[in-house]
C-alpha angles and dihedrals in degrees: 000000000000104000090221091058093054112107112222111191110235102180111114094028093097087255113174089210098050108019096050095053095108092044092048101040105016090232127086091203092069113111108228113229098148125084113071104253127104131246089221128103114249118250113296090235089062092048091050092049092050092048090052092049093047091050088059086069101207120100106179127148108315126211117215097222129196092272090070092049088048091057090049091050092048092049095050092047095047099042100033107016089238117143113205134169124240095239090061091069122097118181121228137173091238148340093262093055087046092054090051091050093047094049091048096046103036103035133048133233111279093022117139119240124196123221132175111233142249087044146148105303098233089065086074097047097045088057101040098040090063098048097261125131128241121230115189128216098185116213114240115242110205134148093358098307142080127243136176123256097219094182090057090042093060095037092055091049092052097040095050100032088237114205101187140022123203109211121197110204117196086026120240118234105007095052099228119154102205115232128233089256094050094046092048092052092050092045093049092051092048093048091047091055096033094244117165112237114218105189121197104200100161091130093049095118095049100081126142122229116278090036132084132201114228118191104227090220089061095062099085146330093274090048090052094055095039096053139077112190127204116206141163142168091225099094092038096053102021096252100133094128091059093062102219118154141136144200125224114211119169098181108087096210094051091045092051091053092045094047090051090054091051090048091050088056094044093243106127101113137052125234116263097251095044092051094053092044092053093049095048095043092054093042100045109011104084097095090050090050093053090054090047092054091052090051093048091049090052090049092047093051092046093053092046093049096047094052093042093051100039107036138017092196096079121047124194116219105223110249118222092185143002126048092259121101123203113220121204102212098168090109088073088071094225132138112247093256090050089050093053091049092047094053093045101041106025103029094029092213121132109225133164113267108247093215090062086072090057137288088291087069096061110124091025133095132195122227127194112222097180094112139095113288092252091061093045091049091048092051095048092046091052092053095046093047090050091050091051091052093059 
């Protein structure tokens, strides 16, 4: 049996995705396809490593030695042709904590920070919670895909004296994998106006065929010094609960300020289990990842085809990366509140509310397809049947 078609029950494991269904949707019959973790078991090599470490029985302070950084370096070079140096790596419990640390250490109160909406909701909170101001460069949705308005991008930077730009690549939720040309244009504008690039690349390994992830910091020397990149194996290998992440900062001055902020918060080492999981996943997880990508591509195409063939009221924006699909539900003719109620009460599928990604997401919903085919098919069928019943 294909290991990615095996259903592993998650209820009762304190799973945010499955055990908070009633709290989130007030109905235990809702099928959760929202929060961005996968319903797949992590690579067996990772499980075996963790069992061996647990059997040792002592979990004292753990030092992330150079071997772990070596595995990170090897992975980035092999998968993304990006050569980094070990001292550039700063460990973190997660990308969201990293974004908080970066904003606090590399920008000042009242600075303006640019984001491209609709976008991952924490981008808003990591800016606002530290007294900075959000400037939006809305993505342009035309002919079923999203593009960047570069004229608006540069105008907003000049008009608001923007100090930092948070890039999402691959983009969550619209699924774009930005091209070399697009990344170069953004980089050139940021370098021209001395705008710090904060690049969230947590989905970097989850790229569909015919597309390629390019770390923006790898484009050139000026990109390298202008950029701070947030990465993690947690999305790639379904390790989110182990809280293992890192930041890559080539510029020594930026890295010194960032490291000090992490030190001030007592967040300069990873937990024992997360550290071992990261090392093993990067060292032995590539074959598993290739199988995963095939499964995700099958699921993506299935969802697209079902909606295309059976209803013209919901359109699927074709994802180039991530396991998250962005659904254009405006053809249902509902207000956004009506849409949320419809998905929860009629379809009984738990999706991410499009408006949580910004006002540009109203009329859209996000669905997580990183699940065995039986779960994906059930979720899609529930939505289509509910649409037909209207």
